[in-house]
Coordinates of C-alpha atoms in Angstrom, one line a residue:
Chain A
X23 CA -6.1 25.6 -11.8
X24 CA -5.1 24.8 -15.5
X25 CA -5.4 21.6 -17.0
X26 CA -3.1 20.5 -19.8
X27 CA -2.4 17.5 -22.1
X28 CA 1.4 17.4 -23.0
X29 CA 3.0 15.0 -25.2
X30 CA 6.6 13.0 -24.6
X31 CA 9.5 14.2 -24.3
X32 CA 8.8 17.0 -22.8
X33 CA 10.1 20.3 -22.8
X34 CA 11.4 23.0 -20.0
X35 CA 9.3 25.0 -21.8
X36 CA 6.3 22.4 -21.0
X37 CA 7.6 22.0 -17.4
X38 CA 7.6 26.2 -16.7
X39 CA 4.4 26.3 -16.9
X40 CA 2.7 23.8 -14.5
X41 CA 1.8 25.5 -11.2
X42 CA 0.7 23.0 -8.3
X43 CA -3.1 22.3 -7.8
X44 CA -2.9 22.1 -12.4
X45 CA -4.2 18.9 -13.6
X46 CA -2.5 17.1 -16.9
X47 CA -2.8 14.2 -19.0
X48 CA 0.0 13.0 -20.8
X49 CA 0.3 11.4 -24.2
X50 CA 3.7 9.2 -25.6
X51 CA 5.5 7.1 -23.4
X52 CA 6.6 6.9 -19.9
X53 CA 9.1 4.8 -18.2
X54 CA 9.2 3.2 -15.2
X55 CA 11.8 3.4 -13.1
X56 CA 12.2 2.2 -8.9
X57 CA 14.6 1.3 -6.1
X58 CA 16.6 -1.8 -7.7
X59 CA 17.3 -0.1 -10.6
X60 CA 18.2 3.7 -9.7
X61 CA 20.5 1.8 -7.1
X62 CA 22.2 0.6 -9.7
X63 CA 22.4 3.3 -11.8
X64 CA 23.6 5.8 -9.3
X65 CA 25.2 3.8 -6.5
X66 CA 26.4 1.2 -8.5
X67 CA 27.2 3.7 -11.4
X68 CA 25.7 2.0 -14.5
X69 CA 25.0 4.4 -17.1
X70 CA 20.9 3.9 -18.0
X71 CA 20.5 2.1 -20.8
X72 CA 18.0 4.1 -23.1
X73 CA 18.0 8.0 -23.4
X74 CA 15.7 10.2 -20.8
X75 CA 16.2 13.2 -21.9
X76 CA 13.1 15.2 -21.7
X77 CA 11.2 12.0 -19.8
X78 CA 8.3 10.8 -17.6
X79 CA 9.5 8.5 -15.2
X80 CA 7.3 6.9 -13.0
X81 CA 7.6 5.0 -10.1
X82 CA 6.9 1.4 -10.4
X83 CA 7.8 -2.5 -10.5
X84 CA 4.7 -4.2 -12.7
X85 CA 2.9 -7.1 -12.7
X86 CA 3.9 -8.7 -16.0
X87 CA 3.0 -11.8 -18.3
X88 CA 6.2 -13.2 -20.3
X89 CA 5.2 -13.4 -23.9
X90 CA 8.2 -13.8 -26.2
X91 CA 12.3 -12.8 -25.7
X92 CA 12.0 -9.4 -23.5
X93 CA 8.5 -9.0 -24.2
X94 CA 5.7 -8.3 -21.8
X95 CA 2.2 -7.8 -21.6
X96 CA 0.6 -5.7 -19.0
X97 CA -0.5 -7.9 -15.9
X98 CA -1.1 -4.7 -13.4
X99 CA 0.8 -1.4 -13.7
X100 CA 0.5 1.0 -10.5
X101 CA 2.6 3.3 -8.5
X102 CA 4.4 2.9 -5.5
X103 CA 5.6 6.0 -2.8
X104 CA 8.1 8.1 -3.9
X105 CA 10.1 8.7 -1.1
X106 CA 12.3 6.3 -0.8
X107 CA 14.0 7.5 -4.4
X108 CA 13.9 10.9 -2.9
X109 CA 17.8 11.2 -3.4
X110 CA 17.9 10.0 -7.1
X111 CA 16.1 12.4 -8.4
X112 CA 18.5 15.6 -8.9
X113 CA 21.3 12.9 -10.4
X114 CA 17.7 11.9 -13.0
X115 CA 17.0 15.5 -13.5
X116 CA 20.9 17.3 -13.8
X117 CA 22.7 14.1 -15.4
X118 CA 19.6 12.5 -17.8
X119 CA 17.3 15.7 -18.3
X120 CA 14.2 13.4 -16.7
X121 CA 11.1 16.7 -16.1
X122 CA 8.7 14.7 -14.7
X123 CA 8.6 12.6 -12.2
X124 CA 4.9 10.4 -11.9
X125 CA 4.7 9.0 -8.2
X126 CA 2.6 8.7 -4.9
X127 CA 2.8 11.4 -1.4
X128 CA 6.1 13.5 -3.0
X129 CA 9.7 14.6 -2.3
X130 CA 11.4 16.3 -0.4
X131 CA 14.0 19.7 -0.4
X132 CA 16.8 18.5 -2.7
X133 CA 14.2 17.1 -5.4
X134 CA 12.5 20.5 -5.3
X135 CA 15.6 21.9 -5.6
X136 CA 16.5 19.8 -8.6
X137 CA 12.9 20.9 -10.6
X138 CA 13.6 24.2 -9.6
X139 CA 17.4 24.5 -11.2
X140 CA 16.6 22.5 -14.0
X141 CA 12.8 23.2 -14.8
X142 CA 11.3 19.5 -13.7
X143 CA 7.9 18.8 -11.6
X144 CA 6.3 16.2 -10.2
X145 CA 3.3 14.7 -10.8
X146 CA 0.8 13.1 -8.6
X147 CA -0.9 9.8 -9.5
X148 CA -3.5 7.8 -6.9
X149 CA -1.9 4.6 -5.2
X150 CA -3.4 1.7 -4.9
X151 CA -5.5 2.4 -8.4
X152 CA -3.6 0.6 -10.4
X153 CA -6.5 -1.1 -12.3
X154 CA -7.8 2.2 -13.4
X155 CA -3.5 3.0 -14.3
X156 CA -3.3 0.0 -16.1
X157 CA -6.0 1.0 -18.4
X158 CA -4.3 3.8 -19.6
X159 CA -1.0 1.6 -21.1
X160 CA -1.6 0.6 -24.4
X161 CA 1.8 -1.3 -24.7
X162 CA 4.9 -2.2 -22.7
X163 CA 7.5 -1.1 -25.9
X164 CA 10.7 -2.1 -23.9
X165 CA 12.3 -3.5 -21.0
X166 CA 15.8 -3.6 -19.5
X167 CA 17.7 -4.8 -16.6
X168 CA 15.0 -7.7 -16.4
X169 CA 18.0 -9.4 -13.8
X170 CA 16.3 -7.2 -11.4
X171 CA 12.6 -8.0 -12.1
X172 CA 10.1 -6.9 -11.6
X173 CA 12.5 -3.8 -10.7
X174 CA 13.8 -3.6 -14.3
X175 CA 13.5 -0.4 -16.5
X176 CA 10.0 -0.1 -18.4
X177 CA 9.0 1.9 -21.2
X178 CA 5.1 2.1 -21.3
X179 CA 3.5 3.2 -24.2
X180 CA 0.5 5.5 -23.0
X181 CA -2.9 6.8 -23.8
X182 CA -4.9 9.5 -22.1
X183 CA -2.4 9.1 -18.9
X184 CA -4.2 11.2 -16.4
X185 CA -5.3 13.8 -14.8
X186 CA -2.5 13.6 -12.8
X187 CA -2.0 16.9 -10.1
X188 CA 1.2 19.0 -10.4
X189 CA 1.8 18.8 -6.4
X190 CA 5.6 20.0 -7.0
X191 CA 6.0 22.4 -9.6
X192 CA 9.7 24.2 -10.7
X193 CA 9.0 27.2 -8.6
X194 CA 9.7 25.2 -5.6
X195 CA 6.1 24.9 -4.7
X196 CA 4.8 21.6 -3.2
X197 CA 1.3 20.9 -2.1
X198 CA 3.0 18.1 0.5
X199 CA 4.7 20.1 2.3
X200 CA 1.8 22.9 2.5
X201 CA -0.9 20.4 3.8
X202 CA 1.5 18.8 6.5
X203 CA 2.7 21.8 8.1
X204 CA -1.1 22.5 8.2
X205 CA -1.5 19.6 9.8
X206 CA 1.5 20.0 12.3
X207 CA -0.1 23.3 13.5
X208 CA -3.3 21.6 14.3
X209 CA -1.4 19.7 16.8
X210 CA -1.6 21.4 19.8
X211 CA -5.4 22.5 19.7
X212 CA -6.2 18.8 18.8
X213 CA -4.6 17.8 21.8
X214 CA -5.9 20.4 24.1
X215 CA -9.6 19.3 22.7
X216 CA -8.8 15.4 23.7
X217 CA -7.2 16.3 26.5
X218 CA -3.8 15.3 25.3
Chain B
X8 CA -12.3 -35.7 23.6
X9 CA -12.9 -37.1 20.5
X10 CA -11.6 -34.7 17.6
X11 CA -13.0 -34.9 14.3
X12 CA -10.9 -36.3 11.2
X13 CA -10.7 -34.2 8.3
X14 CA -11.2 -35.6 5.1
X15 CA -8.3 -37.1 2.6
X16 CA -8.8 -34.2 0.2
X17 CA -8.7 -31.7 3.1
X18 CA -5.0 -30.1 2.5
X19 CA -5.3 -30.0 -1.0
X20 CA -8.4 -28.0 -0.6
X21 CA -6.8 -26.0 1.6
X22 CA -4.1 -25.3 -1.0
X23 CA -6.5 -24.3 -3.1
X24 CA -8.2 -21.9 -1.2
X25 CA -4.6 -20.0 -0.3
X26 CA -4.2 -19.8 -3.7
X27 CA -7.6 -18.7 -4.2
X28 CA -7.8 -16.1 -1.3
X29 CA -4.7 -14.2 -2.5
X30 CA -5.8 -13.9 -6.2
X31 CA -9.2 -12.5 -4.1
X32 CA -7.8 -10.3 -2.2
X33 CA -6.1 -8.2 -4.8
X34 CA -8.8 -8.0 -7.1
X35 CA -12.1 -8.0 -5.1
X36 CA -12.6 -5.2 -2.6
X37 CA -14.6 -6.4 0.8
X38 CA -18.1 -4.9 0.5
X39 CA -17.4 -2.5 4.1
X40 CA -14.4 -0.6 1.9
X41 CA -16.4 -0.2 -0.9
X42 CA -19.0 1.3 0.9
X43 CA -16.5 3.6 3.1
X44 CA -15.4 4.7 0.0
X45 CA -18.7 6.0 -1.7
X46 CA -19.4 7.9 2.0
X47 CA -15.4 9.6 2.0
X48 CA -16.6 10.8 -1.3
X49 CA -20.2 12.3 -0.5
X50 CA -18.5 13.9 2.6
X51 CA -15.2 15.9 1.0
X52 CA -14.9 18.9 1.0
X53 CA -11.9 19.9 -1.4
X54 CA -12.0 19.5 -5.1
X55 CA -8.3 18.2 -5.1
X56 CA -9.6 15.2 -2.9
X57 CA -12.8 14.5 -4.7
X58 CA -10.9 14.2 -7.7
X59 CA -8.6 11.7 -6.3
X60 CA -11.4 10.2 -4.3
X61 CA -13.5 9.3 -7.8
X62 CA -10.0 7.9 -9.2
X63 CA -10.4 5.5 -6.4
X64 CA -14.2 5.0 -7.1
X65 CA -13.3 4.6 -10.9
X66 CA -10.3 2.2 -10.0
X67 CA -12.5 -0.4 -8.4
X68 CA -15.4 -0.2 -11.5
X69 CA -12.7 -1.2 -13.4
X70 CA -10.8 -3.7 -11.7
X71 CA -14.3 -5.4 -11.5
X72 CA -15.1 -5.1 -14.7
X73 CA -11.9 -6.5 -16.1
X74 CA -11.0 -8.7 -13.3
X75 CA -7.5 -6.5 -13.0
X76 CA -5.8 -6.4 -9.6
X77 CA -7.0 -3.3 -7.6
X78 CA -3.4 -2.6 -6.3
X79 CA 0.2 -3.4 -7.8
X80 CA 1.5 -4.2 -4.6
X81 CA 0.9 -7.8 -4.0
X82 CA 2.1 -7.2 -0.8
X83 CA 4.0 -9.4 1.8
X84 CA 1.2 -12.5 1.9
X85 CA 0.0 -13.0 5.3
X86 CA -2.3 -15.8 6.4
X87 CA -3.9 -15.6 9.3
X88 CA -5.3 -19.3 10.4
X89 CA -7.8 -20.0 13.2
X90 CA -7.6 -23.6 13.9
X91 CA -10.7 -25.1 15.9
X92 CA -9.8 -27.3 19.0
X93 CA -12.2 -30.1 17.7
X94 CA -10.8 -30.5 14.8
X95 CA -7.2 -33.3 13.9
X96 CA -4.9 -31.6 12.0
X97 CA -1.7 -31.9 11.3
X98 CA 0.1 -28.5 11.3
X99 CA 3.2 -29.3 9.3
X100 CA 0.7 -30.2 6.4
X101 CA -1.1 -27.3 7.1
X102 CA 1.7 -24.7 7.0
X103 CA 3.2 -27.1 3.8
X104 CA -0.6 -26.0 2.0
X105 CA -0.6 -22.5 2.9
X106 CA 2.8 -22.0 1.2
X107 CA 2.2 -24.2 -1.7
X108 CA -1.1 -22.2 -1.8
X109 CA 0.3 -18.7 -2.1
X110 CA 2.9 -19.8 -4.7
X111 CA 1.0 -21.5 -6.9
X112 CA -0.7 -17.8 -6.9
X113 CA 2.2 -16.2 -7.9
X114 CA 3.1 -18.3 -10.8
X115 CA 0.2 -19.4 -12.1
X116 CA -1.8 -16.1 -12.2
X117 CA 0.9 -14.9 -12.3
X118 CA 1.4 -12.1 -9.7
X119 CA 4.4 -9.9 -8.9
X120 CA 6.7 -11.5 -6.8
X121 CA 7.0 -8.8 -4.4
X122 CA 9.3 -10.5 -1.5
X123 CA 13.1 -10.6 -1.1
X124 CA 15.6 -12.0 1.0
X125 CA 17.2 -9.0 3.1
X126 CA 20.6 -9.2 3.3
X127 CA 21.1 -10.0 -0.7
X128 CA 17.8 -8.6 -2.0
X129 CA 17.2 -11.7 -3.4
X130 CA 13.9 -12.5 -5.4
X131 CA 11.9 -16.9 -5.5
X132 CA 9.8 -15.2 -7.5
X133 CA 7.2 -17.3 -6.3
X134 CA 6.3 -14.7 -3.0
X135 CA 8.0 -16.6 -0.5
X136 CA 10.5 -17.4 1.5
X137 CA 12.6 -17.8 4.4
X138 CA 9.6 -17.4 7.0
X139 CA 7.1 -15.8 4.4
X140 CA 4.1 -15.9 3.7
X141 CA 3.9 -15.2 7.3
X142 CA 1.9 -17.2 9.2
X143 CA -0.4 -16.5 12.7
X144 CA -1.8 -19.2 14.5
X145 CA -4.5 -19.4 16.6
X146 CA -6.6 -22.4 18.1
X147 CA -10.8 -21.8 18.8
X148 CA -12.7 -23.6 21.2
X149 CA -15.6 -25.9 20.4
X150 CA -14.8 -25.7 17.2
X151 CA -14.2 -28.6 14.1
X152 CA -12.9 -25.7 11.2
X153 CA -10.2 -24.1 9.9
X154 CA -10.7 -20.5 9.5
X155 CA -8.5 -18.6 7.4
X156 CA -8.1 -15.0 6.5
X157 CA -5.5 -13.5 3.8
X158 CA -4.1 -10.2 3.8
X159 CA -1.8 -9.0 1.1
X160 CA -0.1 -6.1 2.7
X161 CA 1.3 -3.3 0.5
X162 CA 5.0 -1.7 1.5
X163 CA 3.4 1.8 1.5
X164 CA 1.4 1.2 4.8
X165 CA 3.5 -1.5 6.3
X166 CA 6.6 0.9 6.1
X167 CA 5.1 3.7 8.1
X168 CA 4.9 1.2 11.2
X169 CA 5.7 2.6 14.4
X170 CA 6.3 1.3 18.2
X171 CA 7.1 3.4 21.0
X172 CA 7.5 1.8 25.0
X173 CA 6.6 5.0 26.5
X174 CA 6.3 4.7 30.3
X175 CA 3.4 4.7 32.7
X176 CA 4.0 8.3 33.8
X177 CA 3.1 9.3 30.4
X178 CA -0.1 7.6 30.8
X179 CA -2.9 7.9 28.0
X180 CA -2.2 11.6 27.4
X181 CA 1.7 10.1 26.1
X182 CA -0.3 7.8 24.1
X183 CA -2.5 10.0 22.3
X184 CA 0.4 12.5 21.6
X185 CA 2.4 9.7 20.1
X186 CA -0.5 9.0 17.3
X187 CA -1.7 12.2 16.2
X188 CA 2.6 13.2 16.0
X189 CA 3.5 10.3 13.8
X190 CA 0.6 10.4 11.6
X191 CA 1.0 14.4 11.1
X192 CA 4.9 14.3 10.9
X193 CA 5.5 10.5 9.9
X194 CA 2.8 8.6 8.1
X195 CA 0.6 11.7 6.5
X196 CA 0.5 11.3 2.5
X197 CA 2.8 8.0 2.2
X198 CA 0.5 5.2 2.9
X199 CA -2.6 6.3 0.7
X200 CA -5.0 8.1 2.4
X201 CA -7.7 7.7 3.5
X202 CA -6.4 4.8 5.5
X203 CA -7.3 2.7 8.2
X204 CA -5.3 3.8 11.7
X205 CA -4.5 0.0 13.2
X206 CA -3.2 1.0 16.7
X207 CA -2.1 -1.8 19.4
X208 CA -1.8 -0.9 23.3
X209 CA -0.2 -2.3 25.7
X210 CA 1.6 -5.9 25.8
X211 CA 5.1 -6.6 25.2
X212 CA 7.0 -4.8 22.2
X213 CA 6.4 -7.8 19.6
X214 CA 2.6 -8.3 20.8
X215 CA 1.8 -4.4 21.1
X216 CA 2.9 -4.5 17.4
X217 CA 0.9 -7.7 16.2
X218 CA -2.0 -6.1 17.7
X219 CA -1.7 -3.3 15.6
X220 CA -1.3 -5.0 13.0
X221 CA -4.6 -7.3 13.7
X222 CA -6.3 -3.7 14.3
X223 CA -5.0 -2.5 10.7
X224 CA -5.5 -5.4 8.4
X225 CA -8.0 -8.1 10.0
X226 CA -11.3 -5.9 11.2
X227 CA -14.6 -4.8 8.9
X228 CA -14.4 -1.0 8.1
X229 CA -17.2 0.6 11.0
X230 CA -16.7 -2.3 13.7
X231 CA -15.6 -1.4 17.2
X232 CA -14.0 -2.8 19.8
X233 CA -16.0 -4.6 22.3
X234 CA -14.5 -3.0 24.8
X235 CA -16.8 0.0 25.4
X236 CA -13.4 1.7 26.9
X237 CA -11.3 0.8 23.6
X238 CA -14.7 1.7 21.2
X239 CA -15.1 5.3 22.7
X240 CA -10.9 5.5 22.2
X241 CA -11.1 4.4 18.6
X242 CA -14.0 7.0 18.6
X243 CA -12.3 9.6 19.7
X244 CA -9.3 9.1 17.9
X245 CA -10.7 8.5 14.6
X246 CA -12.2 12.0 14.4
X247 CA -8.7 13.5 16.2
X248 CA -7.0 12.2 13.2
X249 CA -9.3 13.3 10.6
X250 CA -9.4 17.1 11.8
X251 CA -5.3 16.9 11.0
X252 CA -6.6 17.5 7.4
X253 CA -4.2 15.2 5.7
X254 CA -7.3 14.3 2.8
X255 CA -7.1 11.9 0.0
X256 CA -3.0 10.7 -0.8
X257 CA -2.1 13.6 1.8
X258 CA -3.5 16.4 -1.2
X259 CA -5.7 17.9 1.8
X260 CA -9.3 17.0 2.8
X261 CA -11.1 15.9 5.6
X262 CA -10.8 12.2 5.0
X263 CA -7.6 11.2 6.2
X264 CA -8.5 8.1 7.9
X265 CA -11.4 6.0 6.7
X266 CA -11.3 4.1 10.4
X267 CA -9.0 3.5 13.4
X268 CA -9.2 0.5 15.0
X269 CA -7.8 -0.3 18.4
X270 CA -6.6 -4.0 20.1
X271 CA -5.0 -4.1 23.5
X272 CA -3.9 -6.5 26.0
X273 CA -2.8 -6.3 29.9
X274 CA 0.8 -4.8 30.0
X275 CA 3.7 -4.6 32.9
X276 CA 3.3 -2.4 35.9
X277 CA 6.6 -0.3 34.2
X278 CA 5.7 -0.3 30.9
X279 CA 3.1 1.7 28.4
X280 CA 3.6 0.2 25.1
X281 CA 1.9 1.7 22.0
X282 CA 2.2 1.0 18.6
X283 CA 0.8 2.2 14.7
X284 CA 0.4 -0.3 11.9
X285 CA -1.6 1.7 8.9
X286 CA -3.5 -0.3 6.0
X287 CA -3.8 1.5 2.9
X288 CA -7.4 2.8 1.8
X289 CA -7.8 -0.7 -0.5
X290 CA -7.9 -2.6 3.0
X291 CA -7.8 -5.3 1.0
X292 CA -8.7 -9.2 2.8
X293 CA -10.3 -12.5 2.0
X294 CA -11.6 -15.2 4.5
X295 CA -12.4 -18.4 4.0
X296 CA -13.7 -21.6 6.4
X297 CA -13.0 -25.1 6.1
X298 CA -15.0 -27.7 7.5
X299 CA -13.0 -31.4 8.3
X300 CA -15.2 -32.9 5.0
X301 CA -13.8 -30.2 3.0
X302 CA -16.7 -28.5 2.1
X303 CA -15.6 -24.2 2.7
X304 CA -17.2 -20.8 2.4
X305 CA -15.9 -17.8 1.2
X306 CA -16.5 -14.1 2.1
X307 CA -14.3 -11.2 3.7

């Protein structure tokens, strides 16, 4: 198990090679990104508004203060589970060249599909630690779509972001789906054991 | 009998303390989780899941130490009030406080408004709504105090709920097979493991599931049922699940579930209700009671 700091935007190259179980820390900026706006974007088809090429995107909707005209300070940054953007992310990965996407408990087939074809991964952060996250922004540098807050679109600028664990990588690996089929195994001599 | 008067000041304190409570409850962890947490780390076994476990450890140093918000999620607010039978009270003042309470939260702290309507999505911004906070009554006896507990509680457990009326032929055996299925297949890594299993027997549909939910969210991490029946079932299911190997944010491990916590209640001779509400491994709560002078305490 590797560890590696990358830096924003990042490249396939980058992205290749991150095997799951590898721990990195990323440097640059990530954005945030989350139901209300990806709905938009890809149901409602509304281009995004900045360029993700090469981008971090994690999924979140902040605590903020208001401090000026589209300005925010950090109240409490954390992430939220992934699963239900499942089905956004090839459209992030084939039509906005996202590579990483930061979240909570994975994705499923068509997002593994998605890093695999186009050299993406995902990253794994801890929920519910979002004081310990929050540390780790140094700035919020922009915000957009604020009509849907606190779903808008956030850029964060980071520092020492991590370690997060690769637990999908672009081989079509994913630690999720190793350790609950483990789990679904177990089933029957569980229930045998309890009389079940 | 004679009840007791409470004083003039007594709804504005209790406004107060909602406001309080909620602002609590993100940011400082009951002393049982903290605790639970420092033992899940001692006993795991995988170095993916102590990693993630001392992120967890780390996370509450510094949302102590900076007086940050432990989670993001500030949840759907729920209040939980326990009104005692000695005590005069006027209820629509009450609820009026609570509200007031958990909005002035929201604005003045100011929290992430983290409730919408759900037919337009739409946002107060102040965490409430139509029927939210949400609200549980209950009245004590012999009793002059208002007890009241807050629980902010995150989408990522709340949305892995489950009820299933299975029927008396599938008898406890169905029961256990429906938990250990949904947490393997349904629940595993999405509500931040290690979590606390609320499970809720018996009843009608809506009460099996508000009993799960009082199992999940409203109970000290290592208490048992006072049923000796329900305390060997929470027993015996809290090690089932944990042997599943889910670990810490489903990465593997052998800390899945940090407790599981049954409540029951007699059911119809046709039915064999069983329901799963999960609280994420911040379990996050705050009590307080209110005497009729105003004078309170707070705690967990």
């Amino acid at each position: 198990m590797a560890e590696y700091t990358l830096k924003t935007p990042l490249t396939e190259e980058d992205v290749r090679k991150l095997k799951v179980g590898d721990k990195v820390t990323l440097e640059g900026v990530i954005f945030g990104i989350r139901d209300a706006n990806l709905i938009r974007m890809f149901d409602g088809k509304v281009p995004a508004p900045t360029d993700l090429t090469g981008a971090a995107c994690i999924h979140t909707a902040p605590n903020v203060r208001k401090i000026g005209e589209g300005k925010y300070e950090p109240v409490c940054i954390g992430t939220t589970t992934s699963s239900r953007m499942d089905r956004f992310t090839p459209g992030l990965m084939e039509q906005y060249g996202v590579r990483a996407v930061i979240g909570k408990a994975g994705m499923m087939e068509a997002s593994m599909e998605a890093m695999k074809k186009h050299g993406g991964c995902y990253l794994a952060i801890v929920g519910g630690a979002a004081a310990w996250e929050t540390d780790k922004i140094l700035e919020i540098e922009d915000v957009w779509w604020e009509d849907l807050m606190p779903e808008a679109i956030w850029k964060f600028k980071v520092n020492n972001f991590g370690p997060l664990i690769v637990a999908m990588d672009s081989y079509g690996n994913n630690l999720y789906f190793d350790v609950k089929a483990k789990a679904v195994s177990k089933l029957e001599e569980i229930y045998k054991k309890i009389g079940a | 009998m004679l009840k007791q008067q409470v004083a003039n000041s007594f709804y504005k304190t209790i406004e107060e303390i909602c406001k309080d409570l909620y602002i609590k409850a993100l940011k400082d962890l009951p002393s049982d989780v903290r605790q639970v947490m420092k033992e899940a780390y001692d006993k795991e076994e995988t170095e993916t899941g102590k990693q993630v476990l001392a992120t967890m450890l780390e996370n509450i140093g510094v949302a102590d130490k900076n007086d940050r918000l432990i989670c993001q999620d500030t949840g759907i607010p729920i209040y939980f009030v326990k009104v005692g039978n000695k005590l005069s009270i006027d209820f629509v003042e009450l609820e009026a406080a609570i509200i007031k309470g958990c909005q002035r939260a929201t604005v003045e702290h100011p929290l992430r408004s983290s409730v919408v309507s759900p037919l337009k999505r739409e946002n107060n911004q102040n965490s409430s709504g139509y029927r939210i906070p949400a609200i549980h009554y209950d009245v004590v006896q012999d009793n002059a105090k208002v007890e009241i507990l807050m629980v902010p509680k995150g989408s990522g457990s709340e949305n892995m709920s489950f009820l299933k009326m299975l029927i008396p032929a599938e008898g406890v055996r169905g029961v256990k097979r429906f938990i250990l299925e949904t947490i393997a297949k349904n629940v595993g890594a999405n509500p931040c493991p290690p979590y606390v299993v609320g499970i809720g027997l018996g009843g009608t549909a809506d009460l099996c599931m508000k009993l799960a939910k009082i199992a999940a969210v409203t109970r000290p991490i290592g208490s048992r049922n006072p049923d000796p029946e329900m305390a060997a079932f929470e027993e015996e299911m809290f090690k089932a699940i944990n042997e599943l190997g889910i670990g810490p944010m489903g990465l593997g491990g052998v800390n899945t579930a940090i407790d599981v916590h049954v409540e029951h209640a007699y059911t119809h001779i046709t039915q064999n209700p069983v329901a799963i509400n999960i609280q994420c491994w911040p379990a996050r709560r705050a009590r307080a009671v209110i005497s009729a002078d105003s004078s309170y305490q707070v705690g967990y």
